[in-house]
Tab-separated table of C-alpha atoms in Angstrom:
chain	number	residue	atom	x	y	z
J	1	UNK	CA	12.754	14.722	-41.380
J	2	UNK	CA	12.613	18.604	-40.258
J	3	UNK	CA	14.210	19.579	-43.678
J	4	UNK	CA	10.793	17.315	-46.131
J	5	UNK	CA	8.793	18.895	-48.492
J	6	UNK	CA	5.840	19.915	-46.827
J	7	UNK	CA	3.099	18.366	-48.557
J	8	UNK	CA	-0.273	16.957	-47.214
J	9	UNK	CA	-1.187	13.188	-46.198
J	10	UNK	CA	-3.145	10.640	-44.720
J	11	UNK	CA	-3.511	9.953	-40.869
J	12	UNK	CA	-6.040	7.534	-40.692
J	13	UNK	CA	-8.918	5.580	-42.791
J	14	UNK	CA	-12.946	6.045	-41.220
J	15	UNK	CA	-14.878	2.968	-42.104
J	16	UNK	CA	-18.536	4.489	-41.152
J	17	UNK	CA	-18.311	7.513	-42.118
J	18	UNK	CA	-14.728	9.843	-42.724
J	19	UNK	CA	-13.234	8.052	-45.299
J	20	UNK	CA	-9.666	9.212	-45.516
J	21	UNK	CA	-8.411	12.297	-43.155
J	22	UNK	CA	-6.247	14.640	-43.645
J	23	UNK	CA	-3.027	16.596	-41.636
J	24	UNK	CA	-0.146	17.925	-42.310
J	25	UNK	CA	3.229	15.401	-42.589
J	26	UNK	CA	5.245	18.061	-40.158
J	27	UNK	CA	4.743	20.266	-37.820
J	28	UNK	CA	4.629	23.818	-39.067
J	29	UNK	CA	5.074	27.619	-37.359
J	30	UNK	CA	1.519	27.918	-34.740
J	31	UNK	CA	1.354	31.660	-36.693
J	32	UNK	CA	1.193	29.430	-40.281
J	33	UNK	CA	-1.549	26.807	-38.298
J	34	UNK	CA	-3.861	29.420	-36.990
J	35	UNK	CA	-4.625	30.286	-40.630
J	36	UNK	CA	-5.177	27.054	-41.832
J	37	UNK	CA	-6.975	25.924	-38.413
J	38	UNK	CA	-10.486	26.808	-39.030
J	39	UNK	CA	-10.539	24.117	-42.416
J	40	UNK	CA	-9.219	20.860	-39.982
J	41	UNK	CA	-10.752	19.215	-36.368
J	42	UNK	CA	-9.650	18.289	-33.453
J	43	UNK	CA	-10.624	14.570	-33.225
J	44	UNK	CA	-10.739	12.367	-30.146
J	45	UNK	CA	-12.020	8.570	-29.853
J	46	UNK	CA	-15.665	10.346	-29.413
J	47	UNK	CA	-15.493	11.733	-32.742
J	48	UNK	CA	-16.183	9.128	-34.797
J	49	UNK	CA	-19.229	5.861	-34.972
J	50	UNK	CA	-17.659	3.396	-33.046
J	51	UNK	CA	-14.446	5.249	-30.875
J	52	UNK	CA	-11.996	4.192	-33.133
J	53	UNK	CA	-12.835	0.667	-33.574
J	54	UNK	CA	-13.488	0.879	-37.272
J	55	UNK	CA	-10.158	3.081	-37.726
J	56	UNK	CA	-7.200	2.879	-39.059
J	57	UNK	CA	-3.911	4.674	-38.520
J	58	UNK	CA	-3.316	7.590	-36.389
J	59	UNK	CA	-7.062	9.709	-36.530
J	60	UNK	CA	-6.752	11.660	-33.479
J	61	UNK	CA	-5.423	15.451	-33.479
J	62	UNK	CA	-5.409	18.061	-36.183
J	63	UNK	CA	-7.316	16.261	-39.663
J	64	UNK	CA	-9.271	17.536	-42.035
J	65	UNK	CA	-11.425	16.320	-44.554
J	66	UNK	CA	-10.345	15.720	-48.527
J	67	UNK	CA	-12.539	18.730	-50.156
J	68	UNK	CA	-10.685	21.085	-47.791
J	69	UNK	CA	-7.119	19.713	-48.534
J	70	UNK	CA	-7.010	21.856	-50.995
J	71	UNK	CA	-7.971	24.624	-49.261
J	72	UNK	CA	-5.452	24.467	-46.747
J	73	UNK	CA	-2.847	23.808	-49.681
J	74	UNK	CA	-3.634	26.684	-51.585
J	75	UNK	CA	-2.993	28.719	-48.037
J	76	UNK	CA	0.449	27.416	-47.052
J	77	UNK	CA	1.511	27.442	-50.492
J	78	UNK	CA	1.635	23.804	-51.048
J	79	UNK	CA	3.240	22.285	-55.110
J	80	UNK	CA	2.742	19.611	-54.230
J	81	UNK	CA	-0.664	19.072	-53.674
J	82	UNK	CA	-2.762	15.725	-53.407
J	83	UNK	CA	-4.152	16.604	-56.754
J	84	UNK	CA	-1.189	16.424	-59.123
J	85	UNK	CA	0.146	13.368	-56.640
J	86	UNK	CA	-3.900	11.385	-57.644
J	87	UNK	CA	-3.649	12.645	-60.879
J	88	UNK	CA	-0.108	11.602	-61.741
J	89	UNK	CA	-1.604	8.372	-60.547
J	90	UNK	CA	-4.183	8.013	-62.546
J	91	UNK	CA	-2.310	9.421	-66.062
J	92	UNK	CA	-0.540	6.074	-65.227
J	93	UNK	CA	-2.758	3.178	-64.596
J	94	UNK	CA	-3.939	4.604	-67.597
J	95	UNK	CA	-1.567	3.978	-69.716
J	96	UNK	CA	-0.994	0.118	-69.700
J	97	UNK	CA	3.511	0.147	-70.038
J	98	UNK	CA	3.326	2.556	-67.443
J	99	UNK	CA	0.693	0.586	-65.505
J	100	UNK	CA	2.749	-2.304	-65.856
J	101	UNK	CA	5.892	-0.531	-65.007
J	102	UNK	CA	4.063	0.799	-61.664
J	103	UNK	CA	2.359	-1.347	-59.697
J	104	UNK	CA	5.292	-3.873	-60.065
J	105	UNK	CA	7.465	-0.881	-57.892
J	106	UNK	CA	4.890	-1.006	-55.950
J	107	UNK	CA	4.563	-4.443	-55.345
J	108	UNK	CA	8.432	-4.517	-54.538
J	109	UNK	CA	8.407	-1.902	-52.063
J	110	UNK	CA	5.259	-2.930	-50.779
J	111	UNK	CA	7.401	-6.597	-50.814
J	112	UNK	CA	10.310	-5.303	-48.955
J	113	UNK	CA	8.529	-2.477	-46.827
J	114	UNK	CA	6.706	-5.976	-44.795
J	115	UNK	CA	9.080	-8.016	-45.177
J	116	UNK	CA	11.933	-6.580	-43.861
J	117	UNK	CA	10.629	-3.652	-41.488
J	118	UNK	CA	7.226	-5.378	-40.916
J	119	UNK	CA	6.866	-7.555	-37.216
J	120	UNK	CA	5.529	-10.811	-37.926
J	121	UNK	CA	2.988	-12.059	-34.637
J	122	UNK	CA	0.396	-15.191	-34.844
J	123	UNK	CA	-2.769	-14.359	-36.315
J	124	UNK	CA	-5.732	-15.411	-36.872
J	125	UNK	CA	-7.345	-15.073	-40.949
J	126	UNK	CA	-10.976	-14.271	-38.677
J	127	UNK	CA	-9.946	-12.335	-36.096
J	128	UNK	CA	-9.049	-10.208	-38.783
J	129	UNK	CA	-11.105	-10.218	-41.556
J	130	UNK	CA	-13.871	-9.526	-38.275
J	131	UNK	CA	-11.593	-6.282	-36.927
J	132	UNK	CA	-11.146	-5.071	-40.961
J	133	UNK	CA	-11.779	-1.716	-42.367
J	134	UNK	CA	-11.713	-2.941	-45.187
J	135	UNK	CA	-9.666	-5.875	-47.509
J	136	UNK	CA	-8.070	-5.362	-50.126
J	137	UNK	CA	-7.799	-8.495	-52.713
J	138	UNK	CA	-5.201	-7.434	-56.347
J	139	UNK	CA	-7.019	-9.194	-58.832
J	140	UNK	CA	-9.526	-11.879	-56.768
J	141	UNK	CA	-6.020	-13.619	-56.065
J	142	UNK	CA	-7.887	-14.813	-52.612
J	143	UNK	CA	-10.660	-15.879	-53.722
J	144	UNK	CA	-9.909	-17.216	-57.024
J	145	UNK	CA	-7.126	-19.011	-55.030
J	146	UNK	CA	-8.105	-20.002	-51.479
J	147	UNK	CA	-9.191	-22.898	-51.747
J	148	UNK	CA	-5.812	-24.098	-53.440
J	149	UNK	CA	-3.603	-22.438	-51.167
J	150	UNK	CA	-3.115	-19.337	-52.941
J	151	UNK	CA	-3.412	-15.227	-53.036
J	152	UNK	CA	-2.608	-12.039	-51.803
J	153	UNK	CA	-4.942	-9.968	-49.387
J	154	UNK	CA	-4.140	-5.881	-47.451
J	155	UNK	CA	-6.067	-5.771	-44.014
J	156	UNK	CA	-6.415	-3.118	-43.208
J	157	UNK	CA	-7.437	-2.705	-39.054
J	158	UNK	CA	-6.921	-0.513	-36.269
J	159	UNK	CA	-4.238	-1.485	-34.890
J	160	UNK	CA	-2.163	-1.281	-38.668
J	161	UNK	CA	-2.005	-2.762	-41.886
J	162	UNK	CA	-1.456	-6.611	-43.279
J	163	UNK	CA	0.479	-8.569	-46.023
J	164	UNK	CA	-1.168	-12.269	-45.551
J	165	UNK	CA	-0.132	-14.180	-48.499
J	166	UNK	CA	-2.070	-17.591	-48.091
J	167	UNK	CA	0.534	-20.367	-47.947
J	168	UNK	CA	-2.006	-24.129	-47.517
J	169	UNK	CA	-1.088	-25.613	-50.990
J	170	UNK	CA	-0.213	-29.037	-52.098
J	171	UNK	CA	3.889	-27.838	-52.531
J	172	UNK	CA	3.771	-25.066	-49.111
J	173	UNK	CA	6.307	-25.061	-45.959
J	174	UNK	CA	3.622	-24.368	-43.286
J	175	UNK	CA	5.715	-24.692	-40.426
J	176	UNK	CA	6.318	-20.417	-41.159
J	177	UNK	CA	2.970	-19.623	-41.715
J	178	UNK	CA	2.126	-16.890	-38.138
J	179	UNK	CA	-1.671	-16.544	-39.000
J	180	UNK	CA	-3.767	-19.799	-38.720
J	181	UNK	CA	-7.133	-20.116	-41.398
J	182	UNK	CA	-9.635	-22.776	-42.470
J	183	UNK	CA	-7.730	-23.210	-45.239
J	184	UNK	CA	-4.130	-23.697	-43.637
J	185	UNK	CA	-3.131	-21.531	-43.234
J	186	UNK	CA	-0.985	-18.029	-44.063
J	187	UNK	CA	1.898	-15.789	-43.906
J	188	UNK	CA	1.443	-12.644	-41.855
J	189	UNK	CA	3.721	-9.062	-42.149
J	190	UNK	CA	2.407	-6.423	-40.373
J	191	UNK	CA	3.015	-2.581	-40.444
J	192	UNK	CA	1.603	0.721	-38.352
J	193	UNK	CA	-0.394	2.323	-40.867
J	194	UNK	CA	2.049	5.023	-42.861
J	195	UNK	CA	0.282	7.316	-46.402
J	196	UNK	CA	3.059	5.639	-48.726
J	197	UNK	CA	2.394	2.513	-47.974
J	198	UNK	CA	-0.903	2.785	-47.209
J	199	UNK	CA	-0.810	4.496	-51.196
J	200	UNK	CA	1.250	1.678	-52.451
J	201	UNK	CA	-0.908	-1.132	-51.388
J	202	UNK	CA	-3.417	1.425	-53.566
J	203	UNK	CA	-1.645	1.120	-56.704
J	204	UNK	CA	-0.899	-2.474	-56.628
J	205	UNK	CA	-4.671	-3.477	-55.914
J	206	UNK	CA	-6.142	-0.710	-57.495
J	207	UNK	CA	-8.292	-0.976	-54.283
J	208	UNK	CA	-10.021	-4.026	-55.300
J	209	UNK	CA	-11.711	-4.934	-52.944
J	210	UNK	CA	-12.420	-8.378	-51.855
J	211	UNK	CA	-15.948	-10.572	-52.483
J	212	UNK	CA	-14.857	-13.791	-52.356
J	213	UNK	CA	-16.704	-16.240	-49.047
J	214	UNK	CA	-16.713	-14.629	-45.654
J	215	UNK	CA	-13.319	-14.754	-44.047
J	216	UNK	CA	-15.096	-15.853	-40.634
């Protein structure tokens, strides 16, 4: 793992104040870290407005704001910069054909990651919503389809990231549901916060936040 390319990645998302906080994806020698330490802060629970109640991911440790990421990258000679990665995604989303391919690939990877490696604990949709830091609703699928038992959500909570698939339509097999909801239930998979998964979710949903009826 230590041979992987050095880069800055998202470590957590704070809904109250900081937004995304970044850190290095692997350990570097102490003398190298000293060069960038002034641009980073050793975050603790007390540094957040509500502790970490509204934080998804790993907030504790040396983290930096997005505005300071380029400085850290320049000092450490990081070539695979955050800006390059973000621009690559923006460029693809601006091209209709590339956009379809990018979103399809993101969706396929999300299905593999959540369904093959995620957990499947029993939960309540209203509880997830109450404790969420943000909720993405791809193409308003849940907002438009909830009453028919359809739609998907990606819910960020302090304990991870959830992929919710509404499953309470007329012909749905509700016996496989593990998430309770007022509408009748859903299938839910949970993963711990990860930079790659977060990026895939943001690509697939185009960061469209849920704007339907209250979930709690």
